[in-house]
Short mmCIF file of C-alpha atoms in Angstrom, two decimals:
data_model
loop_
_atom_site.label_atom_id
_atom_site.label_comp_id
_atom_site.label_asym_id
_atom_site.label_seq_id
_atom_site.Cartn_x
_atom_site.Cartn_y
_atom_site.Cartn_z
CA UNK A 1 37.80 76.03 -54.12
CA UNK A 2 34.23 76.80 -54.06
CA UNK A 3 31.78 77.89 -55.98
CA UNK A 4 28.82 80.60 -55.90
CA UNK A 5 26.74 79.21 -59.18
CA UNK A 6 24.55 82.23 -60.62
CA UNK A 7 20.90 81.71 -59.31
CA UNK A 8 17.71 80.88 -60.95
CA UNK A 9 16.80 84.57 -60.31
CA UNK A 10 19.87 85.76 -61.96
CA UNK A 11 19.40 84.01 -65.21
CA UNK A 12 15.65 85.30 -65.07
CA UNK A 13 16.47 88.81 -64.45
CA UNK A 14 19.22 88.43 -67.96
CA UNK A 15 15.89 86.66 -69.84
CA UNK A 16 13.29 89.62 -68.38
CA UNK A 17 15.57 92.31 -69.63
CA UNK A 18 16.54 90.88 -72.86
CA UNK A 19 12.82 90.59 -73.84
CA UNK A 20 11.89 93.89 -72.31
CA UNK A 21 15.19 95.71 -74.63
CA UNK A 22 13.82 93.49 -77.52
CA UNK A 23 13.14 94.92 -81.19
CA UNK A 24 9.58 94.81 -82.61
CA UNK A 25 9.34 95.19 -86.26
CA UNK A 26 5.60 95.62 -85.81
CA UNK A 27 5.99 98.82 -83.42
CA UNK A 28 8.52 100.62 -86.33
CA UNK A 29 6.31 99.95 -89.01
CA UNK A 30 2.83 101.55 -87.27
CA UNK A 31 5.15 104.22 -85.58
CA UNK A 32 8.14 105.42 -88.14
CA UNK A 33 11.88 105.04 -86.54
CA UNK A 34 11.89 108.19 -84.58
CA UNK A 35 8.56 107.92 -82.56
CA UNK A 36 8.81 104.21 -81.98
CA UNK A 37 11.92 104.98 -80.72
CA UNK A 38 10.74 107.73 -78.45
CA UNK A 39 8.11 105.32 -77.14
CA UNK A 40 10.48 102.38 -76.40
CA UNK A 41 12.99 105.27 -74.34
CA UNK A 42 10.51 107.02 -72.48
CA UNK A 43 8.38 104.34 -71.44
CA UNK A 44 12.03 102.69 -69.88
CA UNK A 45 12.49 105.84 -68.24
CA UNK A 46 14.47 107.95 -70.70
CA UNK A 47 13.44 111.37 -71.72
CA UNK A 48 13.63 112.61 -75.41
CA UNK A 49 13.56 115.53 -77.52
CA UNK A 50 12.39 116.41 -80.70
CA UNK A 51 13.75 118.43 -83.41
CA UNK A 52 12.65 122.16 -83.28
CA UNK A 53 11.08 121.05 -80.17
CA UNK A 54 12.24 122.95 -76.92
CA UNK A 55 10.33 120.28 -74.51
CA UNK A 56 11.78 116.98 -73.26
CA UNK A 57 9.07 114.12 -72.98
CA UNK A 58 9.40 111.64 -70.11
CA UNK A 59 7.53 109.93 -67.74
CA UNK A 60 5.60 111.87 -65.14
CA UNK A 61 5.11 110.92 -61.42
CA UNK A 62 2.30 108.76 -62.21
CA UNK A 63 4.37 106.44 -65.02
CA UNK A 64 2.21 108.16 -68.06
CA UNK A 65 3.74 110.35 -71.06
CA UNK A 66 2.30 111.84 -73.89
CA UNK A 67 3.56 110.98 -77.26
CA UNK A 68 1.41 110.38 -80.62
CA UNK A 69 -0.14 107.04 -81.39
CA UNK A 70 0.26 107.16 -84.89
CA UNK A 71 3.11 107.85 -87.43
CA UNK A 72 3.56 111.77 -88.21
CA UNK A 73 6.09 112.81 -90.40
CA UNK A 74 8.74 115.38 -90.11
CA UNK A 75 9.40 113.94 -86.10
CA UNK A 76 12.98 113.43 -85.59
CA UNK A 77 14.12 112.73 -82.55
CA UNK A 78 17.33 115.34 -81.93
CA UNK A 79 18.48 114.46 -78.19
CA UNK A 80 18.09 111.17 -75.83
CA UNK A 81 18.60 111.30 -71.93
CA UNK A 82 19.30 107.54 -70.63
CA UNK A 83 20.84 108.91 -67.86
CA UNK A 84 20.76 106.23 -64.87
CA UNK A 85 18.35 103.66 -66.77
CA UNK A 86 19.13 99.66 -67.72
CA UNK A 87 19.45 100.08 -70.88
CA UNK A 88 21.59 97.70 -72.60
CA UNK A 89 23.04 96.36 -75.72
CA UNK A 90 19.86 94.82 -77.25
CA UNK A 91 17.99 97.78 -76.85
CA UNK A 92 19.94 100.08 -79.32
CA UNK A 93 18.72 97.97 -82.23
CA UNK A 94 15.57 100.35 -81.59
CA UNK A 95 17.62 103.43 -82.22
CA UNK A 96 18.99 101.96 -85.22
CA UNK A 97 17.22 104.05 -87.81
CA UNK A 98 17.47 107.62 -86.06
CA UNK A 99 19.49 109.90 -88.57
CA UNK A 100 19.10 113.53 -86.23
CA UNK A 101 20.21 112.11 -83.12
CA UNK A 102 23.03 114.95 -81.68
CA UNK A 103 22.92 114.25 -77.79
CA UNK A 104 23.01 111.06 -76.06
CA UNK A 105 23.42 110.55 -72.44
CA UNK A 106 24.05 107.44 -70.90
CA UNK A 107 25.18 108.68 -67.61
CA UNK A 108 25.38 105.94 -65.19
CA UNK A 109 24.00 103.22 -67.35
CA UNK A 110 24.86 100.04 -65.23
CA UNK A 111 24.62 98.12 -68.84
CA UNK A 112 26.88 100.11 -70.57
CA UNK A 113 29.90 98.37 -72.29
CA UNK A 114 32.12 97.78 -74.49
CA UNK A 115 29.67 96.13 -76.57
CA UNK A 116 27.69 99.25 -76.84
CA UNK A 117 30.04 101.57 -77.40
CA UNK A 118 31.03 99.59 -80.95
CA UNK A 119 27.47 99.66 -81.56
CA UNK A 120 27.15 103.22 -81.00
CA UNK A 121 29.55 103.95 -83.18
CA UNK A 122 27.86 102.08 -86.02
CA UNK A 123 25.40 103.64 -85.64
CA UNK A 124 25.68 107.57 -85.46
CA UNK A 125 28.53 108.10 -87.36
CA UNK A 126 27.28 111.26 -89.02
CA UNK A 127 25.06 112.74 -86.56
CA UNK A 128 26.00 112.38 -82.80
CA UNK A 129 27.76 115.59 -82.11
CA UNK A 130 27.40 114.95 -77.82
CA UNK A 131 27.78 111.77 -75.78
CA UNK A 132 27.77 111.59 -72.12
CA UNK A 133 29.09 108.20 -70.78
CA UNK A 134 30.01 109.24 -66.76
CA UNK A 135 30.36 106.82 -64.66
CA UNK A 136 29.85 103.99 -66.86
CA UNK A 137 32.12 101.37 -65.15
CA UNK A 138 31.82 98.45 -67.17
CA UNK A 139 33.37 100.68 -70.25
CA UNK A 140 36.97 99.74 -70.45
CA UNK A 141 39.71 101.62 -72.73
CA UNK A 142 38.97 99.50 -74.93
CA UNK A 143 35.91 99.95 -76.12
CA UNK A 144 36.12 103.55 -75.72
CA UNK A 145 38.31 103.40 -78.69
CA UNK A 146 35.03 101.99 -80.90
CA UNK A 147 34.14 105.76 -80.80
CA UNK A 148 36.40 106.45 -83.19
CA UNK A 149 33.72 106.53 -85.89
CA UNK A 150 31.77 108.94 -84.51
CA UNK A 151 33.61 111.72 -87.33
CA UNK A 152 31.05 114.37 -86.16
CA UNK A 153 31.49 113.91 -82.39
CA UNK A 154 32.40 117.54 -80.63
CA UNK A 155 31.89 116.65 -76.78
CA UNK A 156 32.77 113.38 -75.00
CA UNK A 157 32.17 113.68 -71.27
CA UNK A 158 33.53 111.11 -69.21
CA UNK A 159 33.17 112.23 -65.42
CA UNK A 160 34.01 109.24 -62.35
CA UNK A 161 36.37 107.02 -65.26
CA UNK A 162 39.83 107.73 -63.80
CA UNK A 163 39.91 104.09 -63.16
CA UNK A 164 39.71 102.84 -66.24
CA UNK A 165 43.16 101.85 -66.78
CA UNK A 166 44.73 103.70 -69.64
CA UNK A 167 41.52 105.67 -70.70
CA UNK A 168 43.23 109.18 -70.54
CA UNK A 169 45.59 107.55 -73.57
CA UNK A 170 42.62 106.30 -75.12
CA UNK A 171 41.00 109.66 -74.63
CA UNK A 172 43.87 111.64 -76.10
CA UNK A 173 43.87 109.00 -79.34
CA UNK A 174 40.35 110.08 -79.84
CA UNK A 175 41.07 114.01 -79.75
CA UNK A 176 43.56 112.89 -82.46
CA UNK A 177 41.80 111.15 -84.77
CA UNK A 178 38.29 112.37 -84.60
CA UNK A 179 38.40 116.42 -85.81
CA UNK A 180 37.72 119.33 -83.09
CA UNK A 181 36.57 116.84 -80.37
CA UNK A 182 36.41 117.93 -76.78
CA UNK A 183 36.66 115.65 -73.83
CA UNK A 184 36.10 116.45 -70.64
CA UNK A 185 36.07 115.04 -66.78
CA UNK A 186 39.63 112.90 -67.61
CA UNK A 187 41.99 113.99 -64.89
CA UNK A 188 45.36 113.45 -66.55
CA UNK A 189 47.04 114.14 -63.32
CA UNK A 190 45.92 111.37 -62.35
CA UNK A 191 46.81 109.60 -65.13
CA UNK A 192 50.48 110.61 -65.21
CA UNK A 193 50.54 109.82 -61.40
CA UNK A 194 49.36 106.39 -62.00
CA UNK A 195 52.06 105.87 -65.10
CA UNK A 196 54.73 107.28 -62.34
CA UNK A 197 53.95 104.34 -60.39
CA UNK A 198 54.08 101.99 -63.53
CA UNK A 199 57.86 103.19 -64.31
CA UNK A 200 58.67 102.83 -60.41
CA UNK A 201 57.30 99.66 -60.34
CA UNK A 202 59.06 98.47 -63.61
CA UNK A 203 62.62 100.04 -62.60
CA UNK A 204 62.53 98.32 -59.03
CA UNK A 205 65.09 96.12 -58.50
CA UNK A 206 62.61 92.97 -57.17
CA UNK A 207 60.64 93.39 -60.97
CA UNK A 208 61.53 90.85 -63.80
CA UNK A 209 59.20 90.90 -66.99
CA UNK A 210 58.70 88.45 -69.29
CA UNK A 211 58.85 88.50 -73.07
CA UNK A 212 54.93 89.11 -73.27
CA UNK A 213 55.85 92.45 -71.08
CA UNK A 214 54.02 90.38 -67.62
CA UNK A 215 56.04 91.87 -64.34
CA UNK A 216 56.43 90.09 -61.97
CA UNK A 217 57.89 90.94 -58.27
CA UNK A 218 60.68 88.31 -57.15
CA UNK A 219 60.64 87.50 -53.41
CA UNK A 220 64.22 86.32 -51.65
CA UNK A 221 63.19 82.79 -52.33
CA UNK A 222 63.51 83.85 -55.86
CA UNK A 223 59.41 82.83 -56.43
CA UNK A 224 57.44 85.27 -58.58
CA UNK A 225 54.28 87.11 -58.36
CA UNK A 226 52.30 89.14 -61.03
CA UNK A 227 51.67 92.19 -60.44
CA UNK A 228 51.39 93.73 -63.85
CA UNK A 229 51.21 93.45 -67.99
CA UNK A 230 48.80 91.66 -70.12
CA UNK A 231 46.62 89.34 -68.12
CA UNK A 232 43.19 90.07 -68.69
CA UNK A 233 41.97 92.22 -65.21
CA UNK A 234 38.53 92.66 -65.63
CA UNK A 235 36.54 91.06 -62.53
CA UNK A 236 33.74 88.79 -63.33
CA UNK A 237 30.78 89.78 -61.50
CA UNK A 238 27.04 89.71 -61.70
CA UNK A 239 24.73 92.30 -61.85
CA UNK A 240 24.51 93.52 -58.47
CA UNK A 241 28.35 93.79 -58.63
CA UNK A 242 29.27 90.66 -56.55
CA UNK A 243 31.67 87.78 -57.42
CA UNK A 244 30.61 85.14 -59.16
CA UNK A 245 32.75 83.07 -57.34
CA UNK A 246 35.58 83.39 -54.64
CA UNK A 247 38.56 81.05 -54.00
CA UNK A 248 39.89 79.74 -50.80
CA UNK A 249 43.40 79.09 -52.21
CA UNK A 250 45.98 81.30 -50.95
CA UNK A 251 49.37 81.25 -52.54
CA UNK A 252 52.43 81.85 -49.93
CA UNK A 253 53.56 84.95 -49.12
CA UNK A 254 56.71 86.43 -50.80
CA UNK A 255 59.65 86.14 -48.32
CA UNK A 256 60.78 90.34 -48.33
CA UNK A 257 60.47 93.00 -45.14
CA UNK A 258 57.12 93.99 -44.75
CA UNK A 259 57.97 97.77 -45.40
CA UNK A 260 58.91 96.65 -48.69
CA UNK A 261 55.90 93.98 -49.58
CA UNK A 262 53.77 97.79 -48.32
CA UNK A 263 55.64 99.40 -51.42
CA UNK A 264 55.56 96.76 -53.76
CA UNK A 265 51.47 96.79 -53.43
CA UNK A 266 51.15 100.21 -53.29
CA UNK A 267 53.32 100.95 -56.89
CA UNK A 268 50.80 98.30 -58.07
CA UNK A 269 47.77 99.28 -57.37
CA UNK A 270 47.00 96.40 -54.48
CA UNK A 271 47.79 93.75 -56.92
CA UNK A 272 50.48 91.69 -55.07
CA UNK A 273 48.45 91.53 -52.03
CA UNK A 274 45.48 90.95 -54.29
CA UNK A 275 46.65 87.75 -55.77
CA UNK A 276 47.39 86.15 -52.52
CA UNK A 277 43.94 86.00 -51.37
CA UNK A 278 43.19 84.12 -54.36
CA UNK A 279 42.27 86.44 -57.23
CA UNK A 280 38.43 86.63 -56.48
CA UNK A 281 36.50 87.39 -58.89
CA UNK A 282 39.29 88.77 -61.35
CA UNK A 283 42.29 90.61 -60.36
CA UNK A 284 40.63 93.97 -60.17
CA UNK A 285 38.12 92.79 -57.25
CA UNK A 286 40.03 95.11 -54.58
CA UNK A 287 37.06 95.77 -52.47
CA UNK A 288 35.75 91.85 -52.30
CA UNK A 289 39.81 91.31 -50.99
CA UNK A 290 39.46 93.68 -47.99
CA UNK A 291 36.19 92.17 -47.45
CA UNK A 292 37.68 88.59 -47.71
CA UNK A 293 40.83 89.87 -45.34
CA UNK A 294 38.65 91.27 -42.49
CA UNK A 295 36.55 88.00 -41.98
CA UNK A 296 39.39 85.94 -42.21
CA UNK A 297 41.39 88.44 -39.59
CA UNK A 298 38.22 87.82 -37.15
CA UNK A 299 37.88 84.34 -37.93
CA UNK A 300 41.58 83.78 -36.69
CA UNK A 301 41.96 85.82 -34.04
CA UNK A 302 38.64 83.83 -32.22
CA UNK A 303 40.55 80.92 -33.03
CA UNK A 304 43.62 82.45 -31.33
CA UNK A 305 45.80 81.54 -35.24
CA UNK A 306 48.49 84.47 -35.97
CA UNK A 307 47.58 86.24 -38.90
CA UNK A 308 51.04 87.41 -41.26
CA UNK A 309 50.56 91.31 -41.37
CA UNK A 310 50.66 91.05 -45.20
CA UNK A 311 47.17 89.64 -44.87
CA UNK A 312 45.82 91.88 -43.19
CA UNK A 313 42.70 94.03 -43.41
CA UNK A 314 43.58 97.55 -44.74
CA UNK A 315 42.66 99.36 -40.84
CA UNK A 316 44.59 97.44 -39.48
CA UNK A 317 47.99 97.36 -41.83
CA UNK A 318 51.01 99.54 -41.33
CA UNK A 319 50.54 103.05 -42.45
CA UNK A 320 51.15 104.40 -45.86
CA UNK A 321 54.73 104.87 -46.65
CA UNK A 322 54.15 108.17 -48.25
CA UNK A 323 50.71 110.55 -47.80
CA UNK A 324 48.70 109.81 -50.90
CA UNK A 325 48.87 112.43 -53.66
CA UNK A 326 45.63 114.18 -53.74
CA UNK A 327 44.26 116.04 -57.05
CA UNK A 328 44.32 119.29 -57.27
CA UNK A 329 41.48 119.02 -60.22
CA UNK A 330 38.42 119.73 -58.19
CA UNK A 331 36.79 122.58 -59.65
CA UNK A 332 35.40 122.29 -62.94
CA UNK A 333 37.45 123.34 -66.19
CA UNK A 334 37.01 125.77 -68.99
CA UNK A 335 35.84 122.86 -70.95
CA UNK A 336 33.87 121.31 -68.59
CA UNK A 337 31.65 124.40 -68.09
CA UNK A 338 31.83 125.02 -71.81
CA UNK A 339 30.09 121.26 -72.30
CA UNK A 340 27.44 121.98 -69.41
CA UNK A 341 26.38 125.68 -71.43
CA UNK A 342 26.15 123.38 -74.73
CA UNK A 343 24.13 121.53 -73.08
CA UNK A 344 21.75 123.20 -71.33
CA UNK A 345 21.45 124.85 -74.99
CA UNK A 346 19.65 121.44 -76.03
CA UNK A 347 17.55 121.09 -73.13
#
């Protein structure tokens, strides 16, 4: 097996940010809660608006803004657009004290997680009425539940998270317990395709599960291979999305027709074939395993070794059993527009 240690530059990048998200007592006392907090968003590329305030202050082309020096009451801050910025768990503890805050975009945050959305929670409980979390990839179904809090919460938009496993459950949980909320950009088609292929998977006649609900697929050798339940399938990457390290081990391949092996890894979402290059990076890491199969495809073939067509890459593999279901859901919904007219409301 080998390794891919995390650079110097890595673990200075993780120090930089953490001081530049830091809290600084000394900027909330000359300031007040809101306008210190305005100055720590906007000057990390953020735009803000005020209460009773139709503007939104951000930077300008140049890098400057214009927001007071010098505490004035009566300034709440009423909506926050992170969209697309680094902003990350340490730097909430600056919003800690807003009490107005209604909107709050974190559209593409590449920091956003689980983490934050429990803090998030904590923290607006009784004002945020609008949060925009598209596209937010590290946020698992988890920790989309920690939003449960938010009692006043009306609008939930969660565009580009279809494959978050089991967020469309999660998402209906937090319609139920959280009064009047809307959410909007789940495709549940999608979702009910995807727990389709769970129940086919389950009800084939190669699956055995464990006690701990684990399935695995039996081969005719009568060895097993996971391919679903509770193992923990978030990849471990760094923060330009690459694995932090890749193994070289590569289990045998599962004695069955290769029509069938096609099947198997389809109804699981690519994890049978996954697992045999050697789990990189976490068993969700289906790009880095095409990536892995393709050199290794090359790599034999120069060397004139056969390479077993369950290994490999996807353009060259048999083709799909079945055309892939495609979603109907492209246009935009009732509620979606409904959200986007709210919205343009508070900018």
């Amino acid at each position: 097996m080998t390794s891919n240690y995390v650079s110097a530059a890595f673990i200075k990048d993780i120090v930089y940010f953490s001081l530049f998200f830091r809290f600084i007592p000394e900027r909330l006392l000359f300031l007040g809660p809101d306008l210190a907090a305005a100055h720590f968003l906007v000057h990390r590329g953020a735009a803000v608006k005020f209460v009773a305030d139709n503007a939104w202050i951000k930077k300008d082309h140049k890098g400057n803004y214009a927001l007071p020096g010098q505490k004035i009451p009566g300034l709440y801050i009423e909506a926050i657009d992170a969209s697309d910025t680094e902003l990350m768990f340490e730097g909430l503890e600056n919003l800690a004290s807003l009490r107005h805050l209604r909107l709050l975009r974190l559209a593409g945050c590449c920091y956003a997680d689980d983490w934050m959305m429990s803090r998030i929670g904590a923290l607006f409980p009784e004002s945020l009425e609008m949060l925009d979390l598209s596209d937010c990839t590290r946020i698992t179904a988890k920790g989309l539940a920690g939003l449960r809090t938010l009692k006043k919460l009306r609008y939930l938009r969660l565009e580009g998270m279809d494959h978050v496993k089991d967020i469309a459950k999660t998402a209906l949980l937090l319609e139920e317990s959280i009064p009047n909320l809307r959410i909007f950009g789940i495709s549940y088609e999608n979702a009910m395709q995807s727990l389709q292929k769970e129940i086919e998977l389950l009800a084939n006649d190669r699956v055995i599960t464990d006690a701990k609900g684990n399935a695995y697929v039996e081969d005719d050798d009568g060895r097993l291979f996971y391919v679903a339940g509770r193992v923990n399938e978030r990849p471990a990457v760094t923060d330009d999305d690459k694995p932090l390290m890749t193994s070289t081990i590569r289990r045998e391949l599962p004695e069955m027709e290769i029509a069938e092996f096609e099947r198997l890894d389809e109804l699981s979402g690519g994890k049978l074939r996954h697992l045999l290059v050697g789990s990189p990076s976490g068993y969700s890491w289906t790009q880095e395993v095409e990536t892995i199969l393709s050199f290794e495809e090359k790599w034999k073939k120069k060397r004139g070794i056969p390479v077993d067509q369950k290994l490999l890459p996807k353009s060259k593999r048999m083709p799909q059993l079945k055309d892939p279901v495609v979603s109907t859901n492209n246009s935009l919904s009732d509620k979606q527009e409904e959200y986007i007219l709210i919205e343009d409301k508070m900018r």
